[in-house]
mmCIF file of N, CA and C in Angstrom:
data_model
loop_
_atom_site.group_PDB
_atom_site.id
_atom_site.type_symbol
_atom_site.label_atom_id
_atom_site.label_comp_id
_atom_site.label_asym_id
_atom_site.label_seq_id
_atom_site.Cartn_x
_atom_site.Cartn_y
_atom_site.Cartn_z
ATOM 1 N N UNK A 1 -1.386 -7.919 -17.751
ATOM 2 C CA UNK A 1 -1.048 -7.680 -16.376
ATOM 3 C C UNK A 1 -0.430 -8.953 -15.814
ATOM 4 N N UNK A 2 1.142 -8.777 -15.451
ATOM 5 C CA UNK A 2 1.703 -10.249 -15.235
ATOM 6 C C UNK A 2 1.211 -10.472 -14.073
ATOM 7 N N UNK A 3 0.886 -9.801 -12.855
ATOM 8 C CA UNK A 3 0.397 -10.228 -11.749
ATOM 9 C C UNK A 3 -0.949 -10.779 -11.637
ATOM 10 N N UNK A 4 -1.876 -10.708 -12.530
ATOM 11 C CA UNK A 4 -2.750 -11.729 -12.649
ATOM 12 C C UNK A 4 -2.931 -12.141 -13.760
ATOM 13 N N UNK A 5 -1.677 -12.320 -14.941
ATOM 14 C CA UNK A 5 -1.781 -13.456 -15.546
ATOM 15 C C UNK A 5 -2.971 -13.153 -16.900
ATOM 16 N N UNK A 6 -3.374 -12.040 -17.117
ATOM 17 C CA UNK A 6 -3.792 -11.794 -17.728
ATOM 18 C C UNK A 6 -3.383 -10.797 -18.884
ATOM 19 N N UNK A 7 -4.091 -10.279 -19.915
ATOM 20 C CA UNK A 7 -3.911 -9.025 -20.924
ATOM 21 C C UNK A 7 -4.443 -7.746 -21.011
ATOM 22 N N UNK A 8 -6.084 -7.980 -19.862
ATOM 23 C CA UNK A 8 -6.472 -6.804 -19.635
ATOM 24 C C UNK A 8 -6.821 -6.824 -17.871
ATOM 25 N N UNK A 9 -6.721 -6.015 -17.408
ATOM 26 C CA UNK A 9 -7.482 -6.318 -16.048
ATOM 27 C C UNK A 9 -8.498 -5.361 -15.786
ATOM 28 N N UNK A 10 -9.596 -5.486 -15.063
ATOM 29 C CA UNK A 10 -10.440 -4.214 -15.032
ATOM 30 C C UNK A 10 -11.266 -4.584 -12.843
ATOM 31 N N UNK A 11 -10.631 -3.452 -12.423
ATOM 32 C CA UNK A 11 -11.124 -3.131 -11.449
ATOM 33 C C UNK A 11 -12.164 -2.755 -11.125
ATOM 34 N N UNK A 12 -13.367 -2.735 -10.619
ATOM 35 C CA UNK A 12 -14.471 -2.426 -10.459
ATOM 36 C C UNK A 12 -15.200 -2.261 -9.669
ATOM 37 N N UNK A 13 -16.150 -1.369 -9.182
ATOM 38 C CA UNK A 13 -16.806 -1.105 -7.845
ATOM 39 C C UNK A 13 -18.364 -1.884 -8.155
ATOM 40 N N UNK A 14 -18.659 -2.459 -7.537
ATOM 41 C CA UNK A 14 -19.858 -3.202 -8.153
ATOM 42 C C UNK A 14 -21.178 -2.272 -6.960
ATOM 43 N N UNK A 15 -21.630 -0.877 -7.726
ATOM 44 C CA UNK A 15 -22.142 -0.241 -6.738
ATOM 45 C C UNK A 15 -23.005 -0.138 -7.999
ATOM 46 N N UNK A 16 -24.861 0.322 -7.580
ATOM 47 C CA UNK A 16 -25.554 0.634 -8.681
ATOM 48 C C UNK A 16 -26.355 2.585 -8.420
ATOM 49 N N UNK A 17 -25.341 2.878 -7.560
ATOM 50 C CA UNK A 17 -25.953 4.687 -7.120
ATOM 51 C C UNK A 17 -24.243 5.338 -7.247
ATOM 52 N N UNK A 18 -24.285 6.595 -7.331
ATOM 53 C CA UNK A 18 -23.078 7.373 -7.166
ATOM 54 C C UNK A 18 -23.934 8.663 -6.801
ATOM 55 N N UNK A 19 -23.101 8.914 -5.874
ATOM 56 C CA UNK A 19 -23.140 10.318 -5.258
ATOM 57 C C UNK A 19 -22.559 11.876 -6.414
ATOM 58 N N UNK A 20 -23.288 12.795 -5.759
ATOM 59 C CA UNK A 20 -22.886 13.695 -7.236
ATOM 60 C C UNK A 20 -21.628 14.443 -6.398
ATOM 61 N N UNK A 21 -20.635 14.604 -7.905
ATOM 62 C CA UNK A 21 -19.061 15.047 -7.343
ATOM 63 C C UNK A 21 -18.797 16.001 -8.233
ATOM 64 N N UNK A 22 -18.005 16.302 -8.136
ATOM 65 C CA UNK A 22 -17.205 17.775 -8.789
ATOM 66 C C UNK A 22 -17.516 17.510 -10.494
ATOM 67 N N UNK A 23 -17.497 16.339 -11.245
ATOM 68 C CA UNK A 23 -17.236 15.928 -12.812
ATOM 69 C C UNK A 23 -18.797 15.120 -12.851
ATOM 70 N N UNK A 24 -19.512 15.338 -12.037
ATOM 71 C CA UNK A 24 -20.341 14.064 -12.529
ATOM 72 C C UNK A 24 -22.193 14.721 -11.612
ATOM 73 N N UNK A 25 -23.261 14.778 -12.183
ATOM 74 C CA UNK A 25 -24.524 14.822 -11.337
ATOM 75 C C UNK A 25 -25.212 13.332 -10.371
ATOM 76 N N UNK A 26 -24.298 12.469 -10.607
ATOM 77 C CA UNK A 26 -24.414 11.399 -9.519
ATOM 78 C C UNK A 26 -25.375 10.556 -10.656
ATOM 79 N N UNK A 27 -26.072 9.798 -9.682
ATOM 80 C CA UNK A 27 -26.960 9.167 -10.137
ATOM 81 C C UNK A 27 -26.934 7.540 -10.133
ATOM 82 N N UNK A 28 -27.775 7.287 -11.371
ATOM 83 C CA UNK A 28 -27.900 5.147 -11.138
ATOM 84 C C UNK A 28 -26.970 4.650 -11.912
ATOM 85 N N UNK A 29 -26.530 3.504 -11.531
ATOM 86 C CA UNK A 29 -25.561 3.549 -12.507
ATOM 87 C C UNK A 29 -25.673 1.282 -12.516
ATOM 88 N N UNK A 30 -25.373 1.095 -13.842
ATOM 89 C CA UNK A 30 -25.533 -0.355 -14.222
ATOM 90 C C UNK A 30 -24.037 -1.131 -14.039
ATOM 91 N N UNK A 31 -23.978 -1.688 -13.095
ATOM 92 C CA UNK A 31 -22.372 -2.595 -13.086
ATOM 93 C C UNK A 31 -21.728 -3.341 -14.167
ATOM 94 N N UNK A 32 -22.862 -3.644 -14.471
ATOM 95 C CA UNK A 32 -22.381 -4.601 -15.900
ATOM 96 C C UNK A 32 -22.482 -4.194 -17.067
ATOM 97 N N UNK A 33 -22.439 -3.102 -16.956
ATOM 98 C CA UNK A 33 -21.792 -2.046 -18.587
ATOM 99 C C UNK A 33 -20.523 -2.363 -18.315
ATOM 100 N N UNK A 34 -19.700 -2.780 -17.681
ATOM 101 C CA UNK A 34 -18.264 -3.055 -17.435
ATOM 102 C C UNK A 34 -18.065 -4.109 -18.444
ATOM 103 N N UNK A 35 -19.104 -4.979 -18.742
ATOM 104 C CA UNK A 35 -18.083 -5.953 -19.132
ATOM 105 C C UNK A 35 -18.588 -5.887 -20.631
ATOM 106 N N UNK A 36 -19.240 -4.968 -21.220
ATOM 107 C CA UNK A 36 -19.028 -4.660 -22.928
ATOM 108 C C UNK A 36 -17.365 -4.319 -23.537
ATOM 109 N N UNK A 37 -17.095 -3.952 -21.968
ATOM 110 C CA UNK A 37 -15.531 -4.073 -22.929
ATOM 111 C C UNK A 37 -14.527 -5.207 -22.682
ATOM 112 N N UNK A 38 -15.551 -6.314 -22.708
ATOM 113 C CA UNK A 38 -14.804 -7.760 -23.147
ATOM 114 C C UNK A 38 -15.258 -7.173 -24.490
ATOM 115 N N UNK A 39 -15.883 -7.301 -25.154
ATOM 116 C CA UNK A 39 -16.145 -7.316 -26.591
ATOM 117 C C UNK A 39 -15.423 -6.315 -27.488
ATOM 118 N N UNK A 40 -15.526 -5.438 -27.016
ATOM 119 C CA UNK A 40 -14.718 -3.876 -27.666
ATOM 120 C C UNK A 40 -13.375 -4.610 -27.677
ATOM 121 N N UNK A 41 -12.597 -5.392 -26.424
ATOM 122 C CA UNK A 41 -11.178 -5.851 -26.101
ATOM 123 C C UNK A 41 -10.674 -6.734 -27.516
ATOM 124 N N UNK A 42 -11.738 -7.556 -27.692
ATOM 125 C CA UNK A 42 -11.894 -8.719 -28.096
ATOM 126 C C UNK A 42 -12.058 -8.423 -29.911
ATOM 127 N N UNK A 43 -12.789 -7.408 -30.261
ATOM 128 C CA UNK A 43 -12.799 -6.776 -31.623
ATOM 129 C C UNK A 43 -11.867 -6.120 -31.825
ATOM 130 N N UNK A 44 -10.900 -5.503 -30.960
ATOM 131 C CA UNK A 44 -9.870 -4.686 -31.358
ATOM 132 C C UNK A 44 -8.663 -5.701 -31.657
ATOM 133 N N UNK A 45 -8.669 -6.536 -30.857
ATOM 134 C CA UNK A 45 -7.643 -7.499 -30.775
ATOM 135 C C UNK A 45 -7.385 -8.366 -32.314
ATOM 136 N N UNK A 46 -8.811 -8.846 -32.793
ATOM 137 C CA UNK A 46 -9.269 -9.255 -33.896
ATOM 138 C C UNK A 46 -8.876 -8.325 -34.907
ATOM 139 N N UNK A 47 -9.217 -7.441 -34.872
ATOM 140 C CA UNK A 47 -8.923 -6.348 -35.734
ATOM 141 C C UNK A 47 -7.431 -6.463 -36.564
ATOM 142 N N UNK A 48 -6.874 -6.250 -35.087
ATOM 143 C CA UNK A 48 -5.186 -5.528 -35.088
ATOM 144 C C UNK A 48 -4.483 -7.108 -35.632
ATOM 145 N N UNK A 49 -5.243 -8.048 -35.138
ATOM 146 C CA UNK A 49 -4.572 -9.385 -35.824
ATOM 147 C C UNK A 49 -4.708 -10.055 -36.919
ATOM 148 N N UNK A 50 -5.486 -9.519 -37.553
ATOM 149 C CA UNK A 50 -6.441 -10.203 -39.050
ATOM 150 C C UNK A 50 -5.371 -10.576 -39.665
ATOM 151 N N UNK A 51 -5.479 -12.285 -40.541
ATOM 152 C CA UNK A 51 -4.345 -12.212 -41.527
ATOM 153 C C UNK A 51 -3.057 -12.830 -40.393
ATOM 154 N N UNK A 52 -2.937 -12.569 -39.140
ATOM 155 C CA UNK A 52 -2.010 -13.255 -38.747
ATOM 156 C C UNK A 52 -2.144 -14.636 -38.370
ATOM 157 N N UNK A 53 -1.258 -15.727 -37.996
ATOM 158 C CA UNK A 53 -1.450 -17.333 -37.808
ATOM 159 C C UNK A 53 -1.103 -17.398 -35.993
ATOM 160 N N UNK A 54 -1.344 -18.148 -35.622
ATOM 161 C CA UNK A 54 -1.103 -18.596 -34.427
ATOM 162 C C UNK A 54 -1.234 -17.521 -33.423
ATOM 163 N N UNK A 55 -2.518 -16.705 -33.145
ATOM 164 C CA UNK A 55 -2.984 -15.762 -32.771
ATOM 165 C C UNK A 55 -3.881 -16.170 -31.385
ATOM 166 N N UNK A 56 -3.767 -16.163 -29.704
ATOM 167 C CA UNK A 56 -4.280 -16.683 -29.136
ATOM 168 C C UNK A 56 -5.567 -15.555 -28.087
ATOM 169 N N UNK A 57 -6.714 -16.169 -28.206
ATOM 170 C CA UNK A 57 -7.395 -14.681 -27.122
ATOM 171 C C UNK A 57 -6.495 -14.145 -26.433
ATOM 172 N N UNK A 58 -7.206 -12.835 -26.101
ATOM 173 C CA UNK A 58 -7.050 -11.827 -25.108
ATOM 174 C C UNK A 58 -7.467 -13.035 -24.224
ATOM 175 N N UNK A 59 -6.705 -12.657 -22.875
ATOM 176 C CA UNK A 59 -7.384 -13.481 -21.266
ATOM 177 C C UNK A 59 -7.758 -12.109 -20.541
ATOM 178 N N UNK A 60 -8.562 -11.320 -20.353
ATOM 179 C CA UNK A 60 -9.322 -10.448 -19.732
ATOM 180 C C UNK A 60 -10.237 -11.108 -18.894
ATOM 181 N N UNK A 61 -9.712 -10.121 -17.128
ATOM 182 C CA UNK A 61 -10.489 -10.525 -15.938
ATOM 183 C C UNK A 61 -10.497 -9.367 -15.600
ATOM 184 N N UNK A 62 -11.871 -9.367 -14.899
ATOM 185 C CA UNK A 62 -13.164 -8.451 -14.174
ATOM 186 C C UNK A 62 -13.210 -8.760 -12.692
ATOM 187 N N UNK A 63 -12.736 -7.800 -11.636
ATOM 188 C CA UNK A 63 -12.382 -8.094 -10.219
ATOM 189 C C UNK A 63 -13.349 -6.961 -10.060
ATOM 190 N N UNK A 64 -14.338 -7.161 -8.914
ATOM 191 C CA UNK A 64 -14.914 -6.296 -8.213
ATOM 192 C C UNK A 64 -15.146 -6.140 -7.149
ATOM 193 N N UNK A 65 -15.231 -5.103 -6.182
ATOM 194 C CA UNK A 65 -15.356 -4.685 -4.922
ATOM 195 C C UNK A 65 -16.821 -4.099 -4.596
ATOM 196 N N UNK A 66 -17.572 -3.878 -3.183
ATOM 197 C CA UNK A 66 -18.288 -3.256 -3.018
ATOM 198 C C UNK A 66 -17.429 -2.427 -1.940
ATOM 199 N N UNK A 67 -17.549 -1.098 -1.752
ATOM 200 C CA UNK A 67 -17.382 -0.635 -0.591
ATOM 201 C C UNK A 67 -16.848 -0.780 0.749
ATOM 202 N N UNK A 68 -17.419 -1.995 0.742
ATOM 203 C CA UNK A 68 -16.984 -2.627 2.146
ATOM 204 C C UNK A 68 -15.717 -3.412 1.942
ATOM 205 N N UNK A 69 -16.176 -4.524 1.065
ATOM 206 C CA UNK A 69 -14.723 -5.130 0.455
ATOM 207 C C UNK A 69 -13.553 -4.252 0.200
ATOM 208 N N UNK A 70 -13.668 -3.764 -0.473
ATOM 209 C CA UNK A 70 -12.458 -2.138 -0.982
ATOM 210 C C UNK A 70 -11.685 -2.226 0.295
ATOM 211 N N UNK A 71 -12.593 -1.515 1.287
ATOM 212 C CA UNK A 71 -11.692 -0.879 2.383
ATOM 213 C C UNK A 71 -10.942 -1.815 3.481
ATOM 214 N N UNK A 72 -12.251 -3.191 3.584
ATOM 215 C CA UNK A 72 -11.361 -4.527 4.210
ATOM 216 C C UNK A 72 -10.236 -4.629 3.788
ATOM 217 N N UNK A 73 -10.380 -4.531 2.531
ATOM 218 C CA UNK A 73 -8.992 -5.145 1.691
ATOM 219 C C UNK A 73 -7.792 -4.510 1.831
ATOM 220 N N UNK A 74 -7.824 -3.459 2.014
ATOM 221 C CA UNK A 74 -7.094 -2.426 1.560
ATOM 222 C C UNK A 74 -6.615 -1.365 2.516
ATOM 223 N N UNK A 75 -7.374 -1.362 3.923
ATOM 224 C CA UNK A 75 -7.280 -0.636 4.795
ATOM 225 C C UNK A 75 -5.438 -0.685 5.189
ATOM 226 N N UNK A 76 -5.174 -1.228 5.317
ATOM 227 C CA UNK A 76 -3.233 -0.878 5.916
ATOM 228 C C UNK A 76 -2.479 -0.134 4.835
ATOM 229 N N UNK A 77 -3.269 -0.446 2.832
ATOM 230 C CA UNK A 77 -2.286 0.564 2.310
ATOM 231 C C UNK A 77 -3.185 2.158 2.578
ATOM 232 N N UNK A 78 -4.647 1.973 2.344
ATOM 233 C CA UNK A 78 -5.132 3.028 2.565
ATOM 234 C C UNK A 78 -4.428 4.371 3.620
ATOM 235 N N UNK A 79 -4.226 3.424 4.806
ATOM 236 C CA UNK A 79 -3.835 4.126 5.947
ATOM 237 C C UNK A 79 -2.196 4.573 5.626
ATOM 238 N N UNK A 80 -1.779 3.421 4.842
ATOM 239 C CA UNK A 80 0.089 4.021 4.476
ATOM 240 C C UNK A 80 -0.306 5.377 4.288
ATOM 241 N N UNK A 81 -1.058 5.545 2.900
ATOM 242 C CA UNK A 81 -0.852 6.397 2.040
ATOM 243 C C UNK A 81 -1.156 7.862 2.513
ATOM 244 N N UNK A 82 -2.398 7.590 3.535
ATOM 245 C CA UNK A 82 -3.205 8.612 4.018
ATOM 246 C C UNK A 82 -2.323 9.062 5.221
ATOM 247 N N UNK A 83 -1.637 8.728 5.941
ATOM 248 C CA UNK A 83 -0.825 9.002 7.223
ATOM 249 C C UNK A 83 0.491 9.085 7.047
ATOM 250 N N UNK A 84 1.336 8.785 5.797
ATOM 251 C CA UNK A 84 3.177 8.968 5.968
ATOM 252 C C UNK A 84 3.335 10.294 5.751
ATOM 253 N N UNK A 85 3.816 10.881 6.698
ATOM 254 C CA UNK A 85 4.971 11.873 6.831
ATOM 255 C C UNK A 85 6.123 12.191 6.154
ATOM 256 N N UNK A 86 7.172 13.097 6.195
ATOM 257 C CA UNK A 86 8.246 13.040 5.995
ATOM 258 C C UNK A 86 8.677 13.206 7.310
ATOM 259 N N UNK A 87 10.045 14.073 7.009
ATOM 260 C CA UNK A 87 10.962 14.125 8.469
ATOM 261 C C UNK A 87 10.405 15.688 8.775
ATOM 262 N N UNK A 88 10.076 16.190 8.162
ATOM 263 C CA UNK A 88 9.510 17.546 8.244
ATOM 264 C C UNK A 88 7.724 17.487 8.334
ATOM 265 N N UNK A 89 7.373 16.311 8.731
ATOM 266 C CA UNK A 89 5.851 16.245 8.485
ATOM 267 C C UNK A 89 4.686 16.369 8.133
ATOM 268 N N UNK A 90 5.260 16.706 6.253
ATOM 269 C CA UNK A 90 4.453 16.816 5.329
ATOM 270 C C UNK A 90 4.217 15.085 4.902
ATOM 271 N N UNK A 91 2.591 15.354 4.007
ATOM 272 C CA UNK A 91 2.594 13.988 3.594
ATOM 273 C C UNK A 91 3.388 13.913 2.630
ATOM 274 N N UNK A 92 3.588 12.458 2.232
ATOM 275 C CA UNK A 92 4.858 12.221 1.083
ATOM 276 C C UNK A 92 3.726 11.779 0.204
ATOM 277 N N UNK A 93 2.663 11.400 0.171
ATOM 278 C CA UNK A 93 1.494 10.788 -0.873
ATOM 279 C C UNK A 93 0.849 11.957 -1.326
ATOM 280 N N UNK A 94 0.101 12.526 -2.566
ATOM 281 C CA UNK A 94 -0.791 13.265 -2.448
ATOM 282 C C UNK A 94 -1.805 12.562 -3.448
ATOM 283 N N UNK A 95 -3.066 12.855 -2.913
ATOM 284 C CA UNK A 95 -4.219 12.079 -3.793
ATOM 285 C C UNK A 95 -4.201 12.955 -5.142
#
């Protein structure tokens, strides 16, 4: 990901409950199962490179939000996305 300079990036909600939704019965949930896939990243990488010379890590970064953060952050595209029109005043975004 050239915008942060990295090879993997992983977004993350750092929440430990989920509400139950259409795909899922909700429930507890552990934040830091997220970052076993530094290792999975990191064995595959190994893998796919064995045998080659001048081979440098993966740089994999872990960014997380709670809820609140998310929407601070984010509230003016949120609102783009959720409120543009056309000229006929359908939305032009659909979730």
């Amino acid at each position: 990901n050239a915008k942060y300079g990295c090879d993997v990036f992983v977004h993350f909600f750092d929440q430990t409950t989920e509400a139950a939704g259409r795909y899922n019965d909700g429930g507890k949930i552990d934040p830091t199962h997220i970052y076993y896939l530094d290792k999975s990243v990191r064995k595959a990488y190994n893998e796919y490179n064995q045998g080659k010379t001048n081979q440098s890590s993966p740089v994999i970064q872990f960014v997380n939000d709670t809820d609140d953060t998310f929407y601070k952050q984010r509230k003016h595209q949120l609102d783009k996305y959720h409120n543009s029109r056309n000229d006929e005043g359908n939305q032009i975004y659909f979730p």
